[in-house]
Structures are given as structure tokens and as C-alpha cells.
């Protein structure tokens, strides 16, 4: 027991060091810690990573200032160089974290990387400090409004701590044997394989949750977010107490639940398609069908609407055929009709996603034990009986998992499809919750707080639906996915 405690105690500095490296890397994507926001002209919602992407990202904020001679090119160049150097240092920080998971030899190399990253990062903050001085000494500093960002101090302290930890760990770590090779435990190899995807999830799924704060402010686009605009639960009360707003929400939810309900009711179609596709004897024909049915998934909804317009517009192919065969006298723009929009949207979505949705079922079919089919054939079971008694039961676990995930996403119909098909004639029947949030927040008057609030409630309800469906699955099937 003493030995175990000793090992944990020895590992604690390395664990703290790793956590600090993770924080340092994530700081590149947090706008509040951006050390490069040296002027009020720079968008406060941009992170260091955005600034380091290209020089034009920074220069676009100062086009008028450069044209008017309020600022010279040199401060902007220094600002970009400092941002790029800090971003490169954080890339070395990420490499150092990966190396710290290995054996002693890799750990020592990782500590060297982190020390180099710290020196490079301190150099970057120094360049940014020089750039700030140039902003202050510009021909017209009142026009560009220089700001000393708190991120410079954050980064300076952060890189100083990393440098100190690097020196401490380099002294503390034992020397590697001369014949020792760089190695990494299998569990860490697997972890590093999924690490990029975990980072993407954090950046695009969890960091944006900071935007939920707009639901508690009376925010106007283009103006800074300050505590003077804090209104508490004002928008919550407006959402539930305003009759007109409640009527809009009821209409939008009706469309959302109807379209999601149709999708859930027909969610078995990809499974059936996969079963019949797997029964084709000609491999060449099977691959051709699978390819042709999968390709629509890679076509953007903008191009899908272009196809629909070419077929169903007033002068499209469908009307041309009807007019030339004498069935009708004049063409009709079917895209401007609001009738049967739920079925139309379901049809387009099914055409686009049927082949793609069948892929996972085809993979599941290939994993079914072939001896079951051979035994069924010996017992005299025909093709349809084998499909019904072997293939379908083998696919049901996959189907139920996807069904539960679909239930949890019943409020997330997507945006692209309905945005491109929306017009004044069908808006009342096509506007789903995602599209309503988009229209409410980014078009018209741009009510960011109310759209943020509705998005928050949507996420909360989706989580509740997921756990409810999971509990129902445990009660009915005795199995869960969470």
C-alpha cells in the first residue's frame, strides 16, 4: 500500500503538468483569453487560433484605419507575428502532452518540448507587447482605441509556469537507459487516436455553450455585452407569457414533431433496403445500386434544391412534360405550394439519406454468423424465411440503438433542407425549430437572446428525451445505450 501511495505521489506533478498543458492548448480557442485583441476595432469574439490563421483576418478589422492613415502596417504585422508564434507554441504544448504519456525517454523529450514551447510562447507575448506599444504610438490612437488585453498576462503567467514545471520535471525524472526505445502503452495509443475527435467535440459542442449567457442579457448585435444589459429571466417570462410568441412556438413545434415523427415511423426503411440489397446475387449490380443510392448523401441541400427547381418549377421538366402531352394547359410552380410539405420534405430526405443510412445495416449483416444461414438452409428455410428469422433479429439491436438516438434528436430536424426550400408560401408548414431559431436570431431584428433561450430549452428537452427513451428501452427490452 505504501508503494502504491508513493507511485501516485510521484505521478502527481506529471498529472498536474498534463492538466496545465490541456488548459494552455484550449486557451487558444477561448476568446476571453485572446492576447492579441489589442484594439476595440478587433472583434471580441475571436480567439487566438482565428488570428493566427491568416494576416487578412486581422487586417480586415483595420481597412478604414489603414486607408485613413490612422495606423501603419507595422503594428498589424507585429500583431500577426505574435499571434502566429503563440499559436505555434501551443502546438508544441499539444505535442508535449502526447509525449508525456509515454515511457521515461518520451517523457523527458516531452518536457524538452514543453520548455521550448514556453520560451517560444513568451517570445510571442513579448512581440504582442511591442505591437501594443506601436498601437499606442500610432498617428491617431484615439481612432483605433488601443486595449491592453488581459490575455497577455494570462499567457505570460501560463508559459512561465510551464517553463518552471518543465525544469522541475526534467530534474525529477530519472534518466532513461541507453538502450531504451521510445514506447507508448496501448491504452495511450488508443487515447491519442481519439484525442483529435475529443478536441473537436470540446471545441464545437461544449465551448459554444458559453453563448447561453446571451439568454440572460438584453443583447443587441454589434454592441458589447456588459452587466448593464443583464435582465435575468426576462426572456423566459416573455417566451411563456406572450400569447403571440406561444402561438409561434406551438406552430413550429407542430412542424418539428410531425416531420420527426414521419422520420421515426419510417426509420425502418434503411434496414429493409439493406436486407434486400444484401440478397442480390450479382456483386457488380449490388455495388452499383449501393453507390447510386449513397451518392445523394454527398450532394448539398443547395444542389438538391437546384435539382428540385429544374424538375418542379414552372418551366421545369415535370411541367414541360405535362404541357407537351396536353394534360395541363399551363405549368405550375410546385415549389411555391404549401400543401403536403411534410410529405415532400420526408421524400427528399429519404431520397438523400436512404443509401447512407443503409451502410451501418450492411455492416451489421456481414457480422451475422453465416453458420446460422447454412443451418436454416439444411432445415429447408427459403430466402424470405432466412431473412425474417435470422437477418431481421440480427439487425434489431442496431435498429433500436439508432431509434433511441433518433428519439433524442426529435427536436433537431436540421436546418439546411428547410432553409433552402423555405418561401413565403410554405413557411407556416416548413418552419421547424432549428429554422425558427435561425430566422429569429439572424434575420429580421435579430433577437439573439430569445433565440438563444429557445436553443437552450431544445438542448435540455433533447437530453430528457434521450434518458426517457433509454429508460423505456430498459423496461421493454432489458437493454440500454447510456
Short mmCIF file of C-alpha atoms in Angstrom, two decimals:
data_model
loop_
_atom_site.label_atom_id
_atom_site.label_comp_id
_atom_site.label_asym_id
_atom_site.label_seq_id
_atom_site.Cartn_x
_atom_site.Cartn_y
_atom_site.Cartn_z
CA UNK A 1 0.00 0.00 0.00
CA UNK A 2 2.85 2.38 0.83
CA UNK A 3 4.39 1.65 -2.54
CA UNK A 4 1.13 2.44 -4.32
CA UNK A 5 0.77 5.73 -2.46
CA UNK A 6 4.36 6.60 -3.31
CA UNK A 7 3.76 5.94 -7.01
CA UNK A 8 0.67 8.15 -7.01
CA UNK A 9 2.57 10.87 -5.17
CA UNK A 10 5.39 10.74 -7.72
CA UNK A 11 2.94 10.91 -10.59
CA UNK A 12 1.01 13.88 -9.20
CA UNK A 13 3.36 16.60 -10.60
CA UNK A 14 3.12 14.97 -14.04
CA UNK A 15 -0.69 14.82 -13.81
CA UNK A 16 -0.88 18.50 -12.82
CA UNK A 17 1.54 19.31 -15.63
CA UNK A 18 -0.66 17.48 -18.16
CA UNK A 19 -3.78 19.27 -16.98
CA UNK A 20 -1.98 22.58 -17.32
CA UNK A 21 -0.90 21.69 -20.86
CA UNK A 22 -4.52 20.88 -21.75
CA UNK A 23 -5.68 24.23 -20.38
CA UNK A 24 -2.94 26.02 -22.31
CA UNK A 25 -3.95 24.37 -25.57
CA UNK A 26 -7.66 25.07 -25.10
CA UNK A 27 -6.93 28.72 -24.30
CA UNK A 28 -6.15 29.23 -27.99
CA UNK A 29 -9.85 28.76 -28.70
CA UNK A 30 -11.25 30.88 -25.84
CA UNK A 31 -11.89 34.47 -26.92
CA UNK A 32 -11.67 35.84 -23.37
CA UNK A 33 -8.02 34.73 -23.13
CA UNK A 34 -7.00 36.09 -26.53
CA UNK A 35 -3.76 38.05 -26.01
CA UNK A 36 -3.93 39.56 -29.50
CA UNK A 37 -7.02 41.76 -29.07
CA UNK A 38 -5.04 45.00 -28.91
CA UNK A 39 -7.77 47.33 -30.19
CA UNK A 40 -11.50 47.90 -29.83
CA UNK A 41 -11.70 47.53 -33.62
CA UNK A 42 -10.92 43.84 -33.22
CA UNK A 43 -13.89 41.54 -32.75
CA UNK A 44 -14.05 40.47 -29.09
CA UNK A 45 -15.48 37.05 -30.02
CA UNK A 46 -12.38 35.98 -31.98
CA UNK A 47 -9.85 33.63 -30.42
CA UNK A 48 -6.08 33.46 -30.84
CA UNK A 49 -6.49 30.50 -33.19
CA UNK A 50 -8.60 32.64 -35.53
CA UNK A 51 -5.99 35.42 -35.58
CA UNK A 52 -3.17 33.01 -36.34
CA UNK A 53 -4.93 31.56 -39.39
CA UNK A 54 -4.11 34.41 -41.75
CA UNK A 55 -2.98 38.02 -41.79
CA UNK A 56 -6.13 39.10 -43.60
CA UNK A 57 -8.20 38.03 -40.58
CA UNK A 58 -6.54 40.82 -38.61
CA UNK A 59 -6.15 43.37 -41.41
CA UNK A 60 -9.85 43.26 -42.31
CA UNK A 61 -10.60 44.98 -38.99
CA UNK A 62 -8.36 47.92 -39.89
CA UNK A 63 -9.18 48.58 -43.56
CA UNK A 64 -10.63 52.02 -42.87
CA UNK A 65 -7.90 52.85 -40.33
CA UNK A 66 -5.21 51.97 -42.88
CA UNK A 67 -6.89 53.94 -45.66
CA UNK A 68 -7.26 57.00 -43.43
CA UNK A 69 -3.68 56.77 -42.19
CA UNK A 70 -4.70 56.28 -38.56
CA UNK A 71 -2.36 53.32 -38.24
CA UNK A 72 0.65 51.97 -40.10
CA UNK A 73 1.19 48.45 -41.40
CA UNK A 74 3.94 47.58 -38.91
CA UNK A 75 1.73 47.16 -35.79
CA UNK A 76 -0.58 44.82 -37.70
CA UNK A 77 2.37 42.77 -38.93
CA UNK A 78 3.73 42.52 -35.39
CA UNK A 79 0.28 41.54 -34.16
CA UNK A 80 0.05 38.72 -36.68
CA UNK A 81 3.60 37.50 -35.96
CA UNK A 82 2.92 37.46 -32.22
CA UNK A 83 -0.35 35.56 -32.72
CA UNK A 84 1.33 33.04 -35.00
CA UNK A 85 4.25 32.48 -32.61
CA UNK A 86 1.87 31.94 -29.66
CA UNK A 87 -0.22 29.52 -31.74
CA UNK A 88 2.89 27.55 -32.75
CA UNK A 89 3.97 27.37 -29.13
CA UNK A 90 0.58 25.89 -28.22
CA UNK A 91 1.04 23.32 -30.98
CA UNK A 92 4.29 22.32 -29.26
CA UNK A 93 2.36 22.19 -25.99
CA UNK A 94 -0.02 19.67 -27.57
CA UNK A 95 2.95 17.59 -28.78
CA UNK A 96 4.46 17.74 -25.31
CA UNK A 97 1.23 16.42 -23.79
CA UNK A 98 1.23 13.46 -26.17
CA UNK A 99 4.88 12.66 -25.42
CA UNK A 100 4.26 12.85 -21.65
CA UNK A 101 2.08 9.73 -21.91
CA UNK A 102 5.00 7.55 -22.98
CA UNK A 103 7.89 5.91 -21.17
CA UNK A 104 10.68 7.76 -19.38
CA UNK A 105 12.53 8.54 -22.60
CA UNK A 106 9.40 10.01 -24.20
CA UNK A 107 8.56 11.96 -21.03
CA UNK A 108 11.97 13.60 -20.99
CA UNK A 109 11.57 14.52 -24.64
CA UNK A 110 8.10 15.89 -23.92
CA UNK A 111 9.48 18.06 -21.12
CA UNK A 112 12.05 19.48 -23.56
CA UNK A 113 9.22 20.23 -25.99
CA UNK A 114 7.23 22.00 -23.29
CA UNK A 115 10.22 24.09 -22.25
CA UNK A 116 10.80 25.11 -25.85
CA UNK A 117 7.11 25.87 -26.20
CA UNK A 118 7.25 28.06 -23.10
CA UNK A 119 10.20 30.06 -24.44
CA UNK A 120 8.52 30.43 -27.82
CA UNK A 121 5.24 31.47 -26.18
CA UNK A 122 6.97 34.07 -24.01
CA UNK A 123 8.60 35.43 -27.16
CA UNK A 124 5.17 35.66 -28.77
CA UNK A 125 3.71 37.57 -25.83
CA UNK A 126 6.71 39.93 -25.97
CA UNK A 127 6.03 40.59 -29.66
CA UNK A 128 2.38 41.29 -28.82
CA UNK A 129 3.51 43.69 -26.08
CA UNK A 130 5.65 45.52 -28.64
CA UNK A 131 2.69 45.59 -31.01
CA UNK A 132 0.58 47.19 -28.26
CA UNK A 133 3.21 49.91 -27.83
CA UNK A 134 3.09 50.56 -31.58
CA UNK A 135 -0.71 50.82 -31.37
CA UNK A 136 -0.34 53.42 -28.63
CA UNK A 137 2.19 55.39 -30.71
CA UNK A 138 0.17 55.25 -33.92
CA UNK A 139 -0.61 58.54 -35.74
CA UNK A 140 -4.17 58.57 -34.38
CA UNK A 141 -4.51 56.23 -31.38
CA UNK A 142 -7.91 57.68 -30.48
CA UNK A 143 -9.38 56.26 -33.66
CA UNK A 144 -8.08 52.71 -33.21
CA UNK A 145 -8.64 52.64 -29.40
CA UNK A 146 -5.69 50.56 -28.14
CA UNK A 147 -6.56 47.95 -25.49
CA UNK A 148 -4.14 46.00 -23.32
CA UNK A 149 -5.76 42.55 -23.19
CA UNK A 150 -5.71 40.53 -20.00
CA UNK A 151 -4.75 37.57 -22.20
CA UNK A 152 -1.16 38.85 -22.40
CA UNK A 153 -0.79 38.44 -18.65
CA UNK A 154 -2.58 35.10 -18.74
CA UNK A 155 -0.25 33.78 -21.42
CA UNK A 156 2.85 35.21 -19.76
CA UNK A 157 1.99 33.52 -16.45
CA UNK A 158 0.91 30.34 -18.22
CA UNK A 159 4.14 29.94 -20.18
CA UNK A 160 6.21 30.85 -17.12
CA UNK A 161 4.52 28.09 -15.12
CA UNK A 162 5.04 25.63 -17.99
CA UNK A 163 8.74 26.52 -18.11
CA UNK A 164 9.09 26.08 -14.34
CA UNK A 165 7.28 22.73 -14.41
CA UNK A 166 9.44 21.60 -17.34
CA UNK A 167 12.65 22.31 -15.43
CA UNK A 168 11.31 20.66 -12.28
CA UNK A 169 10.16 17.52 -14.08
CA UNK A 170 13.36 17.26 -16.12
CA UNK A 171 15.35 17.21 -12.87
CA UNK A 172 12.88 14.90 -11.14
CA UNK A 173 12.53 12.32 -13.93
CA UNK A 174 15.09 9.50 -13.83
CA UNK A 175 17.46 9.15 -16.75
CA UNK A 176 16.45 6.68 -19.43
CA UNK A 177 18.55 3.61 -20.08
CA UNK A 178 20.93 3.84 -23.01
CA UNK A 179 19.20 1.01 -24.89
CA UNK A 180 15.64 2.19 -24.05
CA UNK A 181 13.45 2.96 -27.05
CA UNK A 182 10.56 5.36 -27.33
CA UNK A 183 7.39 3.46 -26.46
CA UNK A 184 3.78 4.13 -25.56
CA UNK A 185 1.31 1.89 -23.78
CA UNK A 186 -1.52 0.54 -25.98
CA UNK A 187 -4.18 2.34 -23.91
CA UNK A 188 -2.48 5.67 -24.54
CA UNK A 189 -2.12 4.90 -28.24
CA UNK A 190 -5.86 4.36 -28.45
CA UNK A 191 -6.43 7.53 -26.45
CA UNK A 192 -4.27 9.59 -28.80
CA UNK A 193 -6.16 8.14 -31.77
CA UNK A 194 -9.46 9.51 -30.47
CA UNK A 195 -7.93 12.69 -29.00
CA UNK A 196 -8.41 14.83 -32.15
CA UNK A 197 -12.10 13.93 -32.19
CA UNK A 198 -12.42 14.68 -28.47
CA UNK A 199 -10.84 18.08 -29.08
CA UNK A 200 -13.31 18.77 -31.89
CA UNK A 201 -16.21 17.78 -29.62
CA UNK A 202 -14.99 20.13 -26.90
CA UNK A 203 -14.46 23.00 -29.33
CA UNK A 204 -17.69 22.67 -31.29
CA UNK A 205 -20.05 21.12 -28.72
CA UNK A 206 -19.02 22.36 -25.28
CA UNK A 207 -17.21 25.69 -25.72
CA UNK A 208 -20.20 27.17 -27.63
CA UNK A 209 -22.30 26.57 -24.51
CA UNK A 210 -20.72 29.77 -23.18
CA UNK A 211 -23.06 31.53 -25.62
CA UNK A 212 -26.00 30.55 -23.43
CA UNK A 213 -25.26 33.63 -21.34
CA UNK A 214 -26.93 35.76 -24.03
CA UNK A 215 -30.30 34.42 -22.86
CA UNK A 216 -29.89 36.44 -19.65
CA UNK A 217 -28.95 39.74 -21.30
CA UNK A 218 -30.77 42.32 -23.36
CA UNK A 219 -28.20 41.98 -26.10
CA UNK A 220 -28.15 43.91 -29.37
CA UNK A 221 -25.88 42.63 -32.19
CA UNK A 222 -22.89 44.90 -32.72
CA UNK A 223 -22.84 46.21 -29.15
CA UNK A 224 -20.64 44.93 -26.31
CA UNK A 225 -22.11 42.54 -23.77
CA UNK A 226 -21.97 44.23 -20.35
CA UNK A 227 -23.60 43.73 -17.00
CA UNK A 228 -25.64 46.86 -17.67
CA UNK A 229 -27.65 44.74 -20.12
CA UNK A 230 -28.32 41.91 -17.64
CA UNK A 231 -32.06 41.22 -17.43
CA UNK A 232 -32.18 37.87 -15.61
CA UNK A 233 -35.20 35.79 -16.59
CA UNK A 234 -36.91 38.48 -18.67
CA UNK A 235 -36.81 36.44 -21.87
CA UNK A 236 -38.01 33.31 -20.07
CA UNK A 237 -41.09 35.21 -18.94
CA UNK A 238 -41.59 36.68 -22.41
CA UNK A 239 -41.46 33.24 -24.01
CA UNK A 240 -44.14 31.75 -21.78
CA UNK A 241 -46.32 34.78 -21.07
CA UNK A 242 -46.61 36.34 -24.53
CA UNK A 243 -49.64 34.81 -26.38
CA UNK A 244 -48.29 35.59 -29.86
CA UNK A 245 -44.94 34.02 -29.01
CA UNK A 246 -46.63 30.94 -27.59
CA UNK A 247 -48.67 30.56 -30.79
CA UNK A 248 -45.47 30.74 -32.87
CA UNK A 249 -43.78 28.11 -30.71
CA UNK A 250 -46.81 25.79 -30.95
CA UNK A 251 -46.82 26.11 -34.75
CA UNK A 252 -43.09 25.47 -35.02
CA UNK A 253 -43.21 22.51 -32.63
CA UNK A 254 -46.11 21.03 -34.60
CA UNK A 255 -44.00 21.08 -37.75
CA UNK A 256 -40.98 19.75 -35.87
CA UNK A 257 -42.75 16.83 -34.22
CA UNK A 258 -44.66 15.98 -37.41
CA UNK A 259 -41.54 15.81 -39.57
CA UNK A 260 -39.56 13.97 -36.89
CA UNK A 261 -42.49 11.61 -36.31
CA UNK A 262 -42.67 10.74 -40.00
CA UNK A 263 -38.93 10.12 -39.96
CA UNK A 264 -39.14 7.86 -36.91
CA UNK A 265 -42.15 5.98 -38.32
CA UNK A 266 -40.18 5.21 -41.49
CA UNK A 267 -36.79 4.69 -39.84
CA UNK A 268 -37.00 1.01 -40.74
CA UNK A 269 -36.65 1.75 -44.46
CA UNK A 270 -32.80 1.78 -44.50
CA UNK A 271 -32.80 -1.58 -42.69
CA UNK A 272 -35.21 -3.13 -45.21
CA UNK A 273 -33.23 -1.64 -48.09
CA UNK A 274 -30.00 -3.07 -46.67
CA UNK A 275 -31.58 -6.52 -46.27
CA UNK A 276 -32.83 -6.68 -49.86
CA UNK A 277 -29.56 -5.20 -51.14
CA UNK A 278 -27.57 -7.90 -49.37
CA UNK A 279 -29.74 -10.56 -51.02
CA UNK A 280 -28.72 -9.52 -54.55
CA UNK A 281 -26.67 -12.26 -56.15
CA UNK A 282 -24.77 -10.08 -58.62
CA UNK A 283 -21.93 -8.38 -56.75
CA UNK A 284 -21.42 -5.86 -59.54
CA UNK A 285 -25.08 -4.87 -59.61
CA UNK A 286 -25.15 -4.70 -55.80
CA UNK A 287 -22.20 -2.31 -55.71
CA UNK A 288 -23.71 -0.18 -58.46
CA UNK A 289 -27.02 0.16 -56.59
CA UNK A 290 -25.27 0.92 -53.31
CA UNK A 291 -23.09 3.57 -54.95
CA UNK A 292 -26.00 5.26 -56.72
CA UNK A 293 -28.08 5.36 -53.54
CA UNK A 294 -25.20 6.64 -51.39
CA UNK A 295 -24.08 9.46 -53.70
CA UNK A 296 -27.09 11.74 -52.87
CA UNK A 297 -25.84 11.97 -49.28
CA UNK A 298 -22.81 13.89 -50.52
CA UNK A 299 -24.88 16.36 -52.51
CA UNK A 300 -25.50 19.60 -50.60
CA UNK A 301 -29.07 20.69 -49.99
CA UNK A 302 -28.44 23.74 -52.15
CA UNK A 303 -27.77 21.47 -55.13
CA UNK A 304 -30.74 19.29 -54.18
CA UNK A 305 -32.94 22.38 -54.34
CA UNK A 306 -31.40 23.14 -57.72
CA UNK A 307 -32.44 19.67 -58.90
CA UNK A 308 -35.94 20.22 -57.48
CA UNK A 309 -36.17 23.60 -59.20
CA UNK A 310 -35.10 22.09 -62.53
CA UNK A 311 -37.84 19.46 -62.23
CA UNK A 312 -40.76 21.12 -60.45
CA UNK A 313 -40.52 24.85 -61.24
CA UNK A 314 -42.94 26.49 -63.69
CA UNK A 315 -40.66 25.75 -66.64
CA UNK A 316 -39.17 22.59 -65.18
CA UNK A 317 -39.14 19.14 -66.72
CA UNK A 318 -42.30 17.97 -64.93
CA UNK A 319 -44.41 20.88 -66.18
CA UNK A 320 -42.84 20.68 -69.64
CA UNK A 321 -43.93 17.05 -69.87
CA UNK A 322 -47.47 17.79 -68.68
CA UNK A 323 -47.91 20.74 -71.05
CA UNK A 324 -46.49 18.96 -74.09
CA UNK A 325 -48.64 15.88 -73.51
CA UNK A 326 -51.74 18.05 -73.18
CA UNK A 327 -52.50 17.00 -69.60
CA UNK A 328 -52.43 20.65 -68.41
CA UNK A 329 -52.50 23.96 -70.26
CA UNK A 330 -50.11 25.93 -68.07
CA UNK A 331 -47.24 24.94 -65.81
CA UNK A 332 -47.43 25.33 -62.03
CA UNK A 333 -44.54 26.09 -59.71
CA UNK A 334 -44.92 23.24 -57.25
CA UNK A 335 -42.14 24.62 -55.05
CA UNK A 336 -44.37 27.59 -54.17
CA UNK A 337 -47.13 25.34 -52.94
CA UNK A 338 -47.51 24.87 -49.19
CA UNK A 339 -49.62 21.73 -49.47
CA UNK A 340 -48.26 18.35 -48.31
CA UNK A 341 -44.95 19.94 -47.31
CA UNK A 342 -44.33 17.38 -44.59
CA UNK A 343 -44.51 14.50 -47.07
CA UNK A 344 -42.47 16.39 -49.66
CA UNK A 345 -39.68 17.11 -47.17
CA UNK A 346 -39.75 13.50 -45.99
CA UNK A 347 -39.50 12.28 -49.60
CA UNK A 348 -36.49 14.46 -50.37
CA UNK A 349 -34.81 13.48 -47.10
CA UNK A 350 -35.42 9.78 -47.76
CA UNK A 351 -34.04 10.02 -51.29
CA UNK A 352 -30.92 11.75 -49.96
CA UNK A 353 -30.26 9.57 -46.92
CA UNK A 354 -31.60 6.09 -47.68
CA UNK A 355 -28.39 4.65 -49.11
CA UNK A 356 -26.24 6.31 -46.46
CA UNK A 357 -28.46 5.04 -43.65
CA UNK A 358 -28.25 1.51 -45.01
CA UNK A 359 -24.45 1.35 -44.67
CA UNK A 360 -24.48 0.56 -40.95
CA UNK A 361 -27.05 -2.19 -41.50
CA UNK A 362 -24.99 -3.69 -44.33
CA UNK A 363 -22.01 -3.79 -41.96
CA UNK A 364 -24.19 -5.45 -39.30
CA UNK A 365 -25.41 -8.07 -41.79
CA UNK A 366 -21.83 -9.01 -42.62
CA UNK A 367 -21.19 -9.70 -38.91
CA UNK A 368 -24.05 -12.22 -38.58
CA UNK A 369 -22.77 -15.79 -38.21
CA UNK A 370 -23.03 -17.47 -41.62
CA UNK A 371 -23.50 -20.87 -39.96
CA UNK A 372 -27.00 -19.74 -38.98
CA UNK A 373 -27.91 -19.35 -42.66
CA UNK A 374 -26.34 -22.70 -43.53
CA UNK A 375 -28.26 -24.44 -40.75
CA UNK A 376 -31.51 -22.79 -41.88
CA UNK A 377 -30.93 -23.95 -45.46
CA UNK A 378 -30.37 -27.51 -44.23
CA UNK A 379 -33.70 -27.28 -42.39
CA UNK A 380 -35.38 -26.20 -45.63
CA UNK A 381 -35.86 -22.49 -44.89
CA UNK A 382 -36.29 -20.38 -48.00
CA UNK A 383 -34.74 -16.99 -48.67
CA UNK A 384 -37.54 -14.92 -47.09
CA UNK A 385 -37.70 -17.14 -44.02
CA UNK A 386 -33.95 -16.78 -43.54
CA UNK A 387 -34.32 -13.01 -43.87
CA UNK A 388 -37.18 -12.90 -41.37
CA UNK A 389 -35.83 -15.31 -38.77
CA UNK A 390 -32.08 -14.59 -38.97
CA UNK A 391 -31.27 -11.27 -40.65
CA UNK A 392 -34.03 -9.17 -39.08
CA UNK A 393 -33.37 -10.37 -35.48
CA UNK A 394 -29.66 -9.80 -36.07
CA UNK A 395 -30.30 -6.18 -37.08
CA UNK A 396 -32.86 -5.29 -34.41
CA UNK A 397 -30.25 -4.28 -31.74
CA UNK A 398 -28.69 -1.84 -34.21
CA UNK A 399 -32.12 -0.59 -35.23
CA UNK A 400 -33.18 0.09 -31.64
CA UNK A 401 -29.97 1.95 -30.84
CA UNK A 402 -30.47 4.21 -33.86
CA UNK A 403 -34.15 4.59 -32.98
CA UNK A 404 -33.29 5.76 -29.47
CA UNK A 405 -30.79 8.25 -30.84
CA UNK A 406 -33.45 9.44 -33.28
CA UNK A 407 -35.91 9.94 -30.42
CA UNK A 408 -33.35 12.04 -28.54
CA UNK A 409 -32.90 14.19 -31.66
CA UNK A 410 -36.62 14.57 -32.33
CA UNK A 411 -36.28 18.36 -31.96
CA UNK A 412 -33.25 18.53 -34.28
CA UNK A 413 -34.58 18.20 -37.81
CA UNK A 414 -31.63 20.05 -39.22
CA UNK A 415 -31.53 23.42 -40.91
CA UNK A 416 -30.14 23.16 -44.44
CA UNK A 417 -33.01 21.28 -46.06
CA UNK A 418 -35.77 23.52 -44.77
CA UNK A 419 -33.79 26.73 -45.25
CA UNK A 420 -33.32 26.19 -48.99
CA UNK A 421 -36.92 25.03 -49.58
CA UNK A 422 -38.50 27.77 -47.46
CA UNK A 423 -40.51 30.57 -49.12
CA UNK A 424 -43.42 32.83 -48.24
CA UNK A 425 -45.98 30.25 -49.44
CA UNK A 426 -44.80 27.28 -47.33
CA UNK A 427 -43.20 28.94 -44.30
CA UNK A 428 -46.11 28.12 -41.99
CA UNK A 429 -45.74 24.37 -42.62
CA UNK A 430 -42.00 24.01 -43.22
CA UNK A 431 -40.52 26.15 -40.44
CA UNK A 432 -39.11 23.69 -37.91
CA UNK A 433 -37.45 24.60 -34.62
CA UNK A 434 -33.90 24.86 -35.97
CA UNK A 435 -35.05 27.09 -38.83
CA UNK A 436 -37.16 29.18 -36.46
CA UNK A 437 -34.16 29.78 -34.19
CA UNK A 438 -32.09 30.79 -37.21
CA UNK A 439 -34.77 33.16 -38.53
CA UNK A 440 -35.38 34.63 -35.08
CA UNK A 441 -31.74 35.24 -34.28
CA UNK A 442 -30.08 36.09 -37.58
CA UNK A 443 -32.79 37.61 -39.77
CA UNK A 444 -35.19 40.50 -39.24
CA UNK A 445 -34.48 42.32 -35.97
CA UNK A 446 -32.06 39.64 -34.80
CA UNK A 447 -33.41 38.68 -31.38
CA UNK A 448 -30.29 36.87 -30.17
CA UNK A 449 -31.38 36.43 -26.51
CA UNK A 450 -34.73 34.81 -27.35
CA UNK A 451 -33.24 32.51 -30.00
CA UNK A 452 -30.50 31.51 -27.53
CA UNK A 453 -33.13 30.72 -24.89
CA UNK A 454 -35.12 28.53 -27.28
CA UNK A 455 -31.92 26.72 -28.24
CA UNK A 456 -31.18 26.11 -24.55
CA UNK A 457 -34.62 24.65 -23.95
CA UNK A 458 -34.26 22.50 -27.04
CA UNK A 459 -30.99 21.01 -25.74
CA UNK A 460 -32.48 20.37 -22.31
CA UNK A 461 -35.56 18.66 -23.76
CA UNK A 462 -33.38 16.54 -26.06
CA UNK A 463 -31.37 15.27 -23.09
CA UNK A 464 -34.59 14.45 -21.22
CA UNK A 465 -35.95 12.60 -24.26
CA UNK A 466 -32.73 10.60 -24.57
CA UNK A 467 -32.79 9.39 -20.98
CA UNK A 468 -36.54 8.75 -21.14
CA UNK A 469 -36.13 6.62 -24.27
CA UNK A 470 -33.19 4.86 -22.64
CA UNK A 471 -35.31 4.06 -19.56
CA UNK A 472 -38.16 2.85 -21.78
CA UNK A 473 -35.73 0.60 -23.67
CA UNK A 474 -34.51 -0.91 -20.41
CA UNK A 475 -38.12 -1.56 -19.32
CA UNK A 476 -39.22 -3.08 -22.64
CA UNK A 477 -36.05 -4.78 -23.96
CA UNK A 478 -33.92 -5.00 -20.86
CA UNK A 479 -31.08 -3.18 -22.67
CA UNK A 480 -29.87 0.41 -22.64
CA UNK A 481 -27.50 2.54 -24.68
CA UNK A 482 -26.48 5.02 -21.96
#
